[in-house]
Amino acid sequence: MFVMELTYTAPIEAVEDELDAHIAWLDGYYASGVFLASGRKVPREGGIILARGVSRAEIEKIASEDPFILAGVCSYRITEFIATKTSSDLAAVRENPAV
């Protein structure tokens, strides 16, 4: 599983100009089952996306296609982790570490 942390690198007005394209990009990866959750950070200086089911190389490619990246209004920090313990609501995304 991945935590994709976006940090805005441009004024919020420039981010807003790309928001519709960014949402369409998000919707595509929700539809494919890769994205599990996303939202704005508080204060609004970026966002977080939870993703799964792809390799590190694939998630980096996905991030590089974000309209925010293409417009130069954000950067990404991607952290991979193994979700070995979850609430019952998230049991379907629980993972077992490789032995």
PDB file of N, CA, C and O in Angstrom, residues 11-40:
ATOM      1  N   PRO A  11       0.973  28.905  -5.836  1.00  0.00           N
ATOM      2  CA  PRO A  11      -0.162  29.526  -5.122  1.00  0.00           C
ATOM      3  C   PRO A  11      -1.450  28.730  -5.338  1.00  0.00           C
ATOM      4  O   PRO A  11      -1.644  28.085  -6.375  1.00  0.00           O
ATOM      5  N   ILE A  12      -2.336  28.780  -4.357  1.00  0.00           N
ATOM      6  CA  ILE A  12      -3.572  28.000  -4.392  1.00  0.00           C
ATOM      7  C   ILE A  12      -4.409  28.314  -5.637  1.00  0.00           C
ATOM      8  O   ILE A  12      -5.112  27.436  -6.159  1.00  0.00           O
ATOM      9  N   GLU A  13      -4.312  29.528  -6.156  1.00  0.00           N
ATOM     10  CA  GLU A  13      -5.060  29.891  -7.360  1.00  0.00           C
ATOM     11  C   GLU A  13      -4.617  29.042  -8.556  1.00  0.00           C
ATOM     12  O   GLU A  13      -5.443  28.613  -9.367  1.00  0.00           O
ATOM     13  N   ALA A  14      -3.334  28.765  -8.650  1.00  0.00           N
ATOM     14  CA  ALA A  14      -2.809  27.919  -9.729  1.00  0.00           C
ATOM     15  C   ALA A  14      -3.262  26.477  -9.540  1.00  0.00           C
ATOM     16  O   ALA A  14      -3.563  25.775 -10.513  1.00  0.00           O
ATOM     17  N   VAL A  15      -3.323  26.030  -8.286  1.00  0.00           N
ATOM     18  CA  VAL A  15      -3.819  24.683  -7.974  1.00  0.00           C
ATOM     19  C   VAL A  15      -5.289  24.577  -8.386  1.00  0.00           C
ATOM     20  O   VAL A  15      -5.698  23.618  -9.039  1.00  0.00           O
ATOM     21  N   GLU A  16      -6.078  25.568  -8.018  1.00  0.00           N
ATOM     22  CA  GLU A  16      -7.507  25.580  -8.354  1.00  0.00           C
ATOM     23  C   GLU A  16      -7.732  25.504  -9.860  1.00  0.00           C
ATOM     24  O   GLU A  16      -8.686  24.873 -10.315  1.00  0.00           O
ATOM     25  N   ASP A  17      -6.857  26.128 -10.643  1.00  0.00           N
ATOM     26  CA  ASP A  17      -6.981  26.097 -12.110  1.00  0.00           C
ATOM     27  C   ASP A  17      -6.890  24.674 -12.656  1.00  0.00           C
ATOM     28  O   ASP A  17      -7.423  24.391 -13.730  1.00  0.00           O
ATOM     29  N   GLU A  18      -6.217  23.783 -11.949  1.00  0.00           N
ATOM     30  CA  GLU A  18      -6.013  22.401 -12.395  1.00  0.00           C
ATOM     31  C   GLU A  18      -6.911  21.392 -11.677  1.00  0.00           C
ATOM     32  O   GLU A  18      -6.830  20.203 -11.940  1.00  0.00           O
ATOM     33  N   LEU A  19      -7.776  21.888 -10.792  1.00  0.00           N
ATOM     34  CA  LEU A  19      -8.537  20.988  -9.915  1.00  0.00           C
ATOM     35  C   LEU A  19      -9.468  20.044 -10.677  1.00  0.00           C
ATOM     36  O   LEU A  19      -9.534  18.853 -10.363  1.00  0.00           O
ATOM     37  N   ASP A  20     -10.183  20.532 -11.676  1.00  0.00           N
ATOM     38  CA  ASP A  20     -11.100  19.655 -12.415  1.00  0.00           C
ATOM     39  C   ASP A  20     -10.344  18.508 -13.088  1.00  0.00           C
ATOM     40  O   ASP A  20     -10.782  17.354 -13.055  1.00  0.00           O
ATOM     41  N   ALA A  21      -9.211  18.810 -13.691  1.00  0.00           N
ATOM     42  CA  ALA A  21      -8.401  17.770 -14.343  1.00  0.00           C
ATOM     43  C   ALA A  21      -7.861  16.792 -13.306  1.00  0.00           C
ATOM     44  O   ALA A  21      -7.823  15.574 -13.540  1.00  0.00           O
ATOM     45  N   HIS A  22      -7.438  17.299 -12.155  1.00  0.00           N
ATOM     46  CA  HIS A  22      -6.936  16.442 -11.077  1.00  0.00           C
ATOM     47  C   HIS A  22      -8.038  15.498 -10.588  1.00  0.00           C
ATOM     48  O   HIS A  22      -7.799  14.291 -10.398  1.00  0.00           O
ATOM     49  N   ILE A  23      -9.246  16.011 -10.423  1.00  0.00           N
ATOM     50  CA  ILE A  23     -10.367  15.181  -9.959  1.00  0.00           C
ATOM     51  C   ILE A  23     -10.695  14.106 -10.991  1.00  0.00           C
ATOM     52  O   ILE A  23     -10.945  12.951 -10.629  1.00  0.00           O
ATOM     53  N   ALA A  24     -10.659  14.446 -12.261  1.00  0.00           N
ATOM     54  CA  ALA A  24     -10.902  13.441 -13.313  1.00  0.00           C
ATOM     55  C   ALA A  24      -9.832  12.352 -13.273  1.00  0.00           C
ATOM     56  O   ALA A  24     -10.131  11.160 -13.427  1.00  0.00           O
ATOM     57  N   TRP A  25      -8.579  12.752 -13.045  1.00  0.00           N
ATOM     58  CA  TRP A  25      -7.472  11.793 -12.909  1.00  0.00           C
ATOM     59  C   TRP A  25      -7.717  10.879 -11.708  1.00  0.00           C
ATOM     60  O   TRP A  25      -7.571   9.655 -11.808  1.00  0.00           O
ATOM     61  N   LEU A  26      -8.101  11.472 -10.558  1.00  0.00           N
ATOM     62  CA  LEU A  26      -8.429  10.672  -9.372  1.00  0.00           C
ATOM     63  C   LEU A  26      -9.535   9.671  -9.684  1.00  0.00           C
ATOM     64  O   LEU A  26      -9.427   8.484  -9.347  1.00  0.00           O
ATOM     65  N   ASP A  27     -10.612  10.146 -10.320  1.00  0.00           N
ATOM     66  CA  ASP A  27     -11.761   9.296 -10.611  1.00  0.00           C
ATOM     67  C   ASP A  27     -11.367   8.062 -11.427  1.00  0.00           C
ATOM     68  O   ASP A  27     -11.878   6.965 -11.191  1.00  0.00           O
ATOM     69  N   GLY A  28     -10.452   8.234 -12.361  1.00  0.00           N
ATOM     70  CA  GLY A  28      -9.994   7.107 -13.171  1.00  0.00           C
ATOM     71  C   GLY A  28      -9.320   6.039 -12.335  1.00  0.00           C
ATOM     72  O   GLY A  28      -9.551   4.837 -12.541  1.00  0.00           O
ATOM     73  N   TYR A  29      -8.511   6.458 -11.370  1.00  0.00           N
ATOM     74  CA  TYR A  29      -7.817   5.473 -10.524  1.00  0.00           C
ATOM     75  C   TYR A  29      -8.720   4.910  -9.429  1.00  0.00           C
ATOM     76  O   TYR A  29      -8.501   3.791  -8.968  1.00  0.00           O
ATOM     77  N   TYR A  30      -9.755   5.650  -9.020  1.00  0.00           N
ATOM     78  CA  TYR A  30     -10.772   5.048  -8.147  1.00  0.00           C
ATOM     79  C   TYR A  30     -11.513   3.960  -8.915  1.00  0.00           C
ATOM     80  O   TYR A  30     -11.746   2.875  -8.396  1.00  0.00           O
ATOM     81  N   ALA A  31     -11.885   4.246 -10.155  1.00  0.00           N
ATOM     82  CA  ALA A  31     -12.626   3.282 -10.974  1.00  0.00           C
ATOM     83  C   ALA A  31     -11.821   2.004 -11.203  1.00  0.00           C
ATOM     84  O   ALA A  31     -12.390   0.906 -11.255  1.00  0.00           O
ATOM     85  N   SER A  32     -10.495   2.136 -11.309  1.00  0.00           N
ATOM     86  CA  SER A  32      -9.653   0.957 -11.540  1.00  0.00           C
ATOM     87  C   SER A  32      -9.341   0.196 -10.251  1.00  0.00           C
ATOM     88  O   SER A  32      -8.750  -0.875 -10.295  1.00  0.00           O
ATOM     89  N   GLY A  33      -9.707   0.765  -9.091  1.00  0.00           N
ATOM     90  CA  GLY A  33      -9.470   0.109  -7.811  1.00  0.00           C
ATOM     91  C   GLY A  33      -8.120   0.401  -7.181  1.00  0.00           C
ATOM     92  O   GLY A  33      -7.809  -0.130  -6.120  1.00  0.00           O
ATOM     93  N   VAL A  34      -7.320   1.261  -7.802  1.00  0.00           N
ATOM     94  CA  VAL A  34      -5.997   1.574  -7.262  1.00  0.00           C
ATOM     95  C   VAL A  34      -6.104   2.546  -6.078  1.00  0.00           C
ATOM     96  O   VAL A  34      -5.444   2.359  -5.060  1.00  0.00           O
ATOM     97  N   PHE A  35      -6.931   3.581  -6.192  1.00  0.00           N
ATOM     98  CA  PHE A  35      -7.055   4.561  -5.119  1.00  0.00           C
ATOM     99  C   PHE A  35      -8.151   4.134  -4.148  1.00  0.00           C
ATOM    100  O   PHE A  35      -9.239   3.715  -4.560  1.00  0.00           O
ATOM    101  N   LEU A  36      -7.843   4.236  -2.853  1.00  0.00           N
ATOM    102  CA  LEU A  36      -8.771   3.852  -1.790  1.00  0.00           C
ATOM    103  C   LEU A  36      -9.393   5.047  -1.097  1.00  0.00           C
ATOM    104  O   LEU A  36     -10.541   4.987  -0.656  1.00  0.00           O
ATOM    105  N   ALA A  37      -8.625   6.127  -0.936  1.00  0.00           N
ATOM    106  CA  ALA A  37      -9.098   7.325  -0.242  1.00  0.00           C
ATOM    107  C   ALA A  37      -8.200   8.485  -0.645  1.00  0.00           C
ATOM    108  O   ALA A  37      -7.025   8.285  -0.989  1.00  0.00           O
ATOM    109  N   SER A  38      -8.758   9.688  -0.593  1.00  0.00           N
ATOM    110  CA  SER A  38      -7.964  10.878  -0.888  1.00  0.00           C
ATOM    111  C   SER A  38      -8.633  12.087  -0.256  1.00  0.00           C
ATOM    112  O   SER A  38      -9.820  12.051   0.073  1.00  0.00           O
ATOM    113  N   GLY A  39      -7.855  13.143  -0.102  1.00  0.00           N
ATOM    114  CA  GLY A  39      -8.419  14.373   0.431  1.00  0.00           C
ATOM    115  C   GLY A  39      -7.357  15.416   0.685  1.00  0.00           C
ATOM    116  O   GLY A  39      -6.156  15.155   0.573  1.00  0.00           O
ATOM    117  N   ARG A  40      -7.831  16.600   1.022  1.00  0.00           N
ATOM    118  CA  ARG A  40      -6.960  17.748   1.283  1.00  0.00           C
ATOM    119  C   ARG A  40      -6.343  17.662   2.672  1.00  0.00           C
ATOM    120  O   ARG A  40      -6.977  17.181   3.618  1.00  0.00           O
TER     121      ARG A  40
END
